[in-house]
PDB file of C-alpha atoms in Angstrom:
ATOM      1  CA  MET M   1     108.597 -76.908  63.924  1.00  0.00           C
ATOM      2  CA  LYS M   2     108.885 -80.455  64.698  1.00  0.00           C
ATOM      3  CA  CYS M   3     105.425 -81.090  63.855  1.00  0.00           C
ATOM      4  CA  ILE M   4     105.575 -79.520  60.292  1.00  0.00           C
ATOM      5  CA  VAL M   5     108.843 -81.574  59.589  1.00  0.00           C
ATOM      6  CA  PHE M   6     106.718 -84.714  60.837  1.00  0.00           C
ATOM      7  CA  ILE M   7     103.747 -83.707  58.542  1.00  0.00           C
ATOM      8  CA  ILE M   8     106.038 -82.981  55.547  1.00  0.00           C
ATOM      9  CA  VAL M   9     107.804 -86.776  56.151  1.00  0.00           C
ATOM     10  CA  PHE M  10     104.649 -88.342  56.565  1.00  0.00           C
ATOM     11  CA  LEU M  11     102.942 -87.000  53.658  1.00  0.00           C
ATOM     12  CA  ASN M  12     106.281 -87.633  51.398  1.00  0.00           C
ATOM     13  CA  THR M  13     106.311 -91.231  52.766  1.00  0.00           C
ATOM     14  CA  PHE M  14     102.414 -91.774  52.233  1.00  0.00           C
ATOM     15  CA  SER M  15     102.354 -90.675  48.661  1.00  0.00           C
ATOM     16  CA  ASN M  16     105.581 -92.905  47.696  1.00  0.00           C
ATOM     17  CA  THR M  17     103.856 -95.823  49.471  1.00  0.00           C
ATOM     18  CA  PHE M  18     100.720 -95.264  46.884  1.00  0.00           C
ATOM     19  CA  ALA M  19     102.574 -94.460  43.634  1.00  0.00           C
ATOM     20  CA  TRP M  20     100.434 -95.151  40.799  1.00  0.00           C
ATOM     21  CA  GLY M  21     100.456 -94.693  37.203  1.00  0.00           C
ATOM     22  CA  PHE M  22      98.600 -95.569  33.959  1.00  0.00           C
ATOM     23  CA  ASN M  23      98.573 -95.113  30.162  1.00  0.00           C
ATOM     24  CA  TYR M  24      95.309 -93.492  28.796  1.00  0.00           C
ATOM     25  CA  ASP M  25      95.018 -96.560  26.538  1.00  0.00           C
ATOM     26  CA  CYS M  26      91.310 -98.457  26.419  1.00  0.00           C
ATOM     27  CA  THR M  27      92.326-100.877  23.702  1.00  0.00           C
ATOM     28  CA  ASP M  28      90.015-103.810  24.084  1.00  0.00           C
ATOM     29  CA  ILE M  29      88.574-102.527  27.274  1.00  0.00           C
ATOM     30  CA  SER M  30      84.820-101.967  27.444  1.00  0.00           C
ATOM     31  CA  ILE M  31      81.505-102.341  29.681  1.00  0.00           C
ATOM     32  CA  LEU M  32      79.412-105.241  28.043  1.00  0.00           C
ATOM     33  CA  ASP M  33      76.200-105.264  30.047  1.00  0.00           C
ATOM     34  CA  THR M  34      74.523-103.461  32.922  1.00  0.00           C
ATOM     35  CA  THR M  35      71.643-105.093  34.535  1.00  0.00           C
ATOM     36  CA  PHE M  36      69.391-103.832  37.687  1.00  0.00           C
ATOM     37  CA  THR M  37      67.647-106.744  39.633  1.00  0.00           C
ATOM     38  CA  SER M  38      64.580-106.790  41.633  1.00  0.00           C
ATOM     39  CA  ASN M  39      66.858-107.423  45.063  1.00  0.00           C
ATOM     40  CA  ASN M  40      68.234-103.812  44.623  1.00  0.00           C
ATOM     41  CA  GLN M  41      71.552-105.235  42.958  1.00  0.00           C
ATOM     42  CA  ILE M  42      73.542-103.929  39.810  1.00  0.00           C
ATOM     43  CA  SER M  43      75.145-106.628  37.705  1.00  0.00           C
ATOM     44  CA  VAL M  44      77.830-105.077  35.445  1.00  0.00           C
ATOM     45  CA  THR M  45      79.910-107.101  33.143  1.00  0.00           C
ATOM     46  CA  VAL M  46      83.575-105.536  32.226  1.00  0.00           C
ATOM     47  CA  HIS M  47      85.540-106.811  29.381  1.00  0.00           C
ATOM     48  CA  GLY M  48      89.375-106.609  29.404  1.00  0.00           C
ATOM     49  CA  PRO M  49      92.382-107.447  27.193  1.00  0.00           C
ATOM     50  CA  GLN M  50      93.808-110.829  26.674  1.00  0.00           C
ATOM     51  CA  ARG M  51      97.021-111.995  28.524  1.00  0.00           C
ATOM     52  CA  VAL M  52     100.545-110.639  26.644  1.00  0.00           C
ATOM     53  CA  SER M  53     103.594-112.596  27.185  1.00  0.00           C
ATOM     54  CA  ASN M  54     106.594-110.381  26.645  1.00  0.00           C
ATOM     55  CA  PRO M  55     109.790-112.702  27.086  1.00  0.00           C
ATOM     56  CA  GLY M  56     113.099-110.642  27.548  1.00  0.00           C
ATOM     57  CA  HIS M  57     111.040-107.704  28.464  1.00  0.00           C
ATOM     58  CA  VAL M  58     110.161-105.964  31.797  1.00  0.00           C
ATOM     59  CA  PRO M  59     107.446-106.870  32.347  1.00  0.00           C
ATOM     60  CA  CYS M  60     107.678-110.313  30.945  1.00  0.00           C
ATOM     61  CA  CYS M  61     103.864-111.009  31.363  1.00  0.00           C
ATOM     62  CA  LEU M  62     100.872-108.700  31.208  1.00  0.00           C
ATOM     63  CA  GLN M  63      97.541-110.629  32.746  1.00  0.00           C
ATOM     64  CA  GLN M  64      94.315-110.617  31.348  1.00  0.00           C
ATOM     65  CA  GLY M  65      91.095-109.052  32.020  1.00  0.00           C
ATOM     66  CA  PRO M  66      90.225-105.802  34.037  1.00  0.00           C
ATOM     67  CA  MET M  67      92.354-105.653  37.310  1.00  0.00           C
ATOM     68  CA  ILE M  68      91.421-102.509  39.069  1.00  0.00           C
ATOM     69  CA  ILE M  69      88.086-100.414  38.986  1.00  0.00           C
ATOM     70  CA  GLY M  70      87.659 -96.820  40.262  1.00  0.00           C
ATOM     71  CA  ASN M  71      85.288 -94.193  40.527  1.00  0.00           C
ATOM     72  CA  TYR M  72      82.207 -96.296  39.946  1.00  0.00           C
ATOM     73  CA  ILE M  73      79.160 -93.921  39.587  1.00  0.00           C
ATOM     74  CA  PHE M  74      75.887 -93.388  37.800  1.00  0.00           C
ATOM     75  CA  TYR M  75      74.670 -90.254  36.521  1.00  0.00           C
ATOM     76  CA  LYS M  76      71.605 -89.107  34.115  1.00  0.00           C
ATOM     77  CA  SER M  77      72.689 -86.488  32.178  1.00  0.00           C
ATOM     78  CA  ASP M  78      75.963 -84.941  33.491  1.00  0.00           C
ATOM     79  CA  PRO M  79      78.787 -86.759  35.341  1.00  0.00           C
ATOM     80  CA  GLU M  80      79.398 -83.765  37.414  1.00  0.00           C
ATOM     81  CA  TYR M  81      76.125 -84.573  39.250  1.00  0.00           C
ATOM     82  CA  PRO M  82      76.126 -88.257  40.115  1.00  0.00           C
ATOM     83  CA  ILE M  83      72.962 -89.970  40.898  1.00  0.00           C
ATOM     84  CA  ALA M  84      74.586 -92.662  42.688  1.00  0.00           C
ATOM     85  CA  THR M  85      78.170 -93.457  43.577  1.00  0.00           C
ATOM     86  CA  ILE M  86      78.684 -97.202  44.140  1.00  0.00           C
ATOM     87  CA  TRP M  87      82.262 -96.449  45.216  1.00  0.00           C
ATOM     88  CA  GLU M  88      85.122 -93.886  45.003  1.00  0.00           C
ATOM     89  CA  GLY M  89      89.005 -94.467  44.613  1.00  0.00           C
ATOM     90  CA  ARG M  90      90.256 -97.720  43.209  1.00  0.00           C
ATOM     91  CA  LYS M  91      89.852-101.416  43.973  1.00  0.00           C
ATOM     92  CA  TRP M  92      91.593-104.473  42.834  1.00  0.00           C
ATOM     93  CA  VAL M  93      89.030-106.582  41.211  1.00  0.00           C
ATOM     94  CA  ASN M  94      88.745-109.908  39.137  1.00  0.00           C
ATOM     95  CA  GLY M  95      90.504-111.913  41.829  1.00  0.00           C
ATOM     96  CA  TYR M  96      93.718-109.562  41.415  1.00  0.00           C
ATOM     97  CA  SER M  97      95.648-107.957  44.232  1.00  0.00           C
ATOM     98  CA  GLU M  98      99.145-106.607  44.823  1.00  0.00           C
ATOM     99  CA  ASP M  99     100.181-110.257  45.728  1.00  0.00           C
ATOM    100  CA  ASN M 100      99.225-111.993  42.414  1.00  0.00           C
ATOM    101  CA  SER M 101      99.847-109.228  40.057  1.00  0.00           C
ATOM    102  CA  VAL M 102     103.143-109.187  37.989  1.00  0.00           C
ATOM    103  CA  ASP M 103     105.995-107.822  39.701  1.00  0.00           C
ATOM    104  CA  PRO M 104     108.338-106.201  37.199  1.00  0.00           C
ATOM    105  CA  ASN M 105     111.194-107.418  39.338  1.00  0.00           C
ATOM    106  CA  ASP M 106     110.556-110.825  38.939  1.00  0.00           C
ATOM    107  CA  CYS M 107     110.677-110.474  35.213  1.00  0.00           C
ATOM    108  CA  ILE M 108     114.415-109.490  35.366  1.00  0.00           C
ATOM    109  CA  TYR M 109     115.485-113.093  35.048  1.00  0.00           C
ATOM    110  CA  GLU M 110     113.230-115.086  32.760  1.00  0.00           C
ATOM    111  CA  SER M 111     113.767-118.284  35.054  1.00  0.00           C
ATOM    112  CA  GLN M 112     111.905-116.659  37.779  1.00  0.00           C
ATOM    113  CA  THR M 113     108.312-116.031  36.308  1.00  0.00           C
ATOM    114  CA  VAL M 114     106.648-118.533  34.008  1.00  0.00           C
ATOM    115  CA  CYS M 115     103.904-116.510  32.395  1.00  0.00           C
ATOM    116  CA  ASP M 116     101.693-119.630  32.026  1.00  0.00           C
ATOM    117  CA  GLU M 117     101.737-120.168  35.576  1.00  0.00           C
ATOM    118  CA  VAL M 118     100.872-116.378  36.526  1.00  0.00           C
ATOM    119  CA  TYR M 119      97.331-116.033  37.985  1.00  0.00           C
ATOM    120  CA  GLU M 120      94.871-114.906  35.187  1.00  0.00           C
ATOM    121  CA  GLY M 121      91.443-113.404  35.918  1.00  0.00           C
ATOM    122  CA  ALA M 122      88.365-113.454  33.326  1.00  0.00           C
ATOM    123  CA  ILE M 123      88.459-111.535  30.362  1.00  0.00           C
ATOM    124  CA  ASN M 124      85.064-110.628  30.921  1.00  0.00           C
ATOM    125  CA  TYR M 125      84.595-110.178  34.560  1.00  0.00           C
ATOM    126  CA  THR M 126      81.162-109.709  35.933  1.00  0.00           C
ATOM    127  CA  ARG M 127      80.564-107.923  39.443  1.00  0.00           C
ATOM    128  CA  VAL M 128      77.394-107.408  41.454  1.00  0.00           C
ATOM    129  CA  ASP M 129      76.971-104.510  43.948  1.00  0.00           C
ATOM    130  CA  ASN M 130      73.937-103.223  45.852  1.00  0.00           C
ATOM    131  CA  PHE M 131      72.263 -99.684  44.810  1.00  0.00           C
ATOM    132  CA  ASP M 132      69.516 -97.723  46.384  1.00  0.00           C
ATOM    133  CA  PRO M 133      66.837 -97.544  43.724  1.00  0.00           C
ATOM    134  CA  SER M 134      65.220 -94.338  45.522  1.00  0.00           C
ATOM    135  CA  LEU M 135      68.246 -92.556  43.910  1.00  0.00           C
ATOM    136  CA  PHE M 136      67.818 -93.260  40.600  1.00  0.00           C
ATOM    137  CA  PRO M 137      64.966 -91.747  38.033  1.00  0.00           C
ATOM    138  CA  ASP M 138      61.855 -93.816  37.395  1.00  0.00           C
ATOM    139  CA  PRO M 139      62.158 -97.023  35.521  1.00  0.00           C
ATOM    140  CA  GLY M 140      62.396 -96.474  31.872  1.00  0.00           C
ATOM    141  CA  HIS M 141      64.758 -93.941  31.767  1.00  0.00           C
ATOM    142  CA  PHE M 142      68.299 -94.025  30.940  1.00  0.00           C
ATOM    143  CA  VAL M 143      71.403 -93.785  33.131  1.00  0.00           C
ATOM    144  CA  THR M 144      75.210 -93.763  32.487  1.00  0.00           C
ATOM    145  CA  LEU M 145      77.539 -95.890  34.163  1.00  0.00           C
ATOM    146  CA  SER M 146      80.891 -94.242  34.406  1.00  0.00           C
ATOM    147  CA  MET M 147      83.833 -96.346  35.757  1.00  0.00           C
ATOM    148  CA  ASP M 148      87.714 -96.132  35.440  1.00  0.00           C
ATOM    149  CA  ILE M 149      88.849 -99.464  34.124  1.00  0.00           C
ATOM    150  CA  TYR M 150      92.669-100.464  34.498  1.00  0.00           C
ATOM    151  CA  ALA M 151      94.034-103.585  32.894  1.00  0.00           C
ATOM    152  CA  HIS M 152      97.957-104.868  32.006  1.00  0.00           C
ATOM    153  CA  CYS M 153      99.015-103.677  35.601  1.00  0.00           C
ATOM    154  CA  GLU M 154     101.969-104.514  37.395  1.00  0.00           C
ATOM    155  CA  PHE M 155     102.824-104.178  41.032  1.00  0.00           C
ATOM    156  CA  ASP M 156     106.400-103.166  41.840  1.00  0.00           C
ATOM    157  CA  SER M 157     107.096-104.244  45.198  1.00  0.00           C
ATOM    158  CA  SER M 158     110.665-102.769  45.387  1.00  0.00           C
ATOM    159  CA  TYR M 159     109.599 -99.400  44.580  1.00  0.00           C
ATOM    160  CA  LYS M 160     107.414 -98.460  47.859  1.00  0.00           C
ATOM    161  CA  GLY M 161     104.422-100.276  46.236  1.00  0.00           C
ATOM    162  CA  ARG M 162     104.374 -98.631  42.837  1.00  0.00           C
ATOM    163  CA  THR M 163     101.272 -99.887  40.455  1.00  0.00           C
ATOM    164  CA  PHE M 164     101.399 -99.035  36.999  1.00  0.00           C
ATOM    165  CA  CYS M 165      98.860-100.071  34.595  1.00  0.00           C
ATOM    166  CA  TYR M 166      99.782-100.266  30.755  1.00  0.00           C
ATOM    167  CA  GLN M 167      95.938 -99.572  29.950  1.00  0.00           C
ATOM    168  CA  GLY M 168      93.242 -97.491  31.775  1.00  0.00           C
ATOM    169  CA  CYS M 169      90.669 -94.895  31.233  1.00  0.00           C
ATOM    170  CA  THR M 170      87.360 -93.729  32.020  1.00  0.00           C
ATOM    171  CA  ILE M 171      84.681 -95.898  30.442  1.00  0.00           C
ATOM    172  CA  ASN M 172      80.786 -94.756  30.031  1.00  0.00           C
ATOM    173  CA  HIS M 173      78.128 -96.827  29.119  1.00  0.00           C
ATOM    174  CA  THR M 174      74.415 -95.891  28.984  1.00  0.00           C
ATOM    175  CA  ALA M 175      71.812 -98.309  30.092  1.00  0.00           C
ATOM    176  CA  ASP M 176      68.077 -98.368  30.294  1.00  0.00           C
ATOM    177  CA  TYR M 177      67.027 -98.069  34.015  1.00  0.00           C
ATOM    178  CA  SER M 178      64.416-100.921  33.539  1.00  0.00           C
ATOM    179  CA  TYR M 179      64.168-101.646  37.511  1.00  0.00           C
ATOM    180  CA  PRO M 180      61.795-104.692  37.937  1.00  0.00           C
TER     181      PRO M 180
END
């Protein structure tokens, strides 16, 4: 019985520690380019929204560019059958982390947060990742990149680390697999 109580308490704590939420809004979010290089790398450029100042509101600032990317996969014709998974789950990107994203608690008193001094990532963020070309079709075929992209995120440190993104959705981008 003690074991069952421990498991329930542990799972409840774990789920609250990684609280997560987002709006399904892709306004000004896109994948601009996907390039395959000869050294088994994929270069992907992701576009995110511009910074928004919201004085007198919570949050008082919404930072620019993509902030979190998740479920980064490639597929040929059906997303249910990926040909390559770069990573599953979500990762902070573009220089963002829990430590430098807007905390809505700092916006309660306008004097605490100066939006012009908050970290800002790039609006067009490019990342390069390794891939295994043996998983992909022959060069000259089309593949589709599927990626969850989140922007305008806040990290609420007082609510057990709750992350909420005001924009986020899954974007699909078809690219010519022209591996050199």
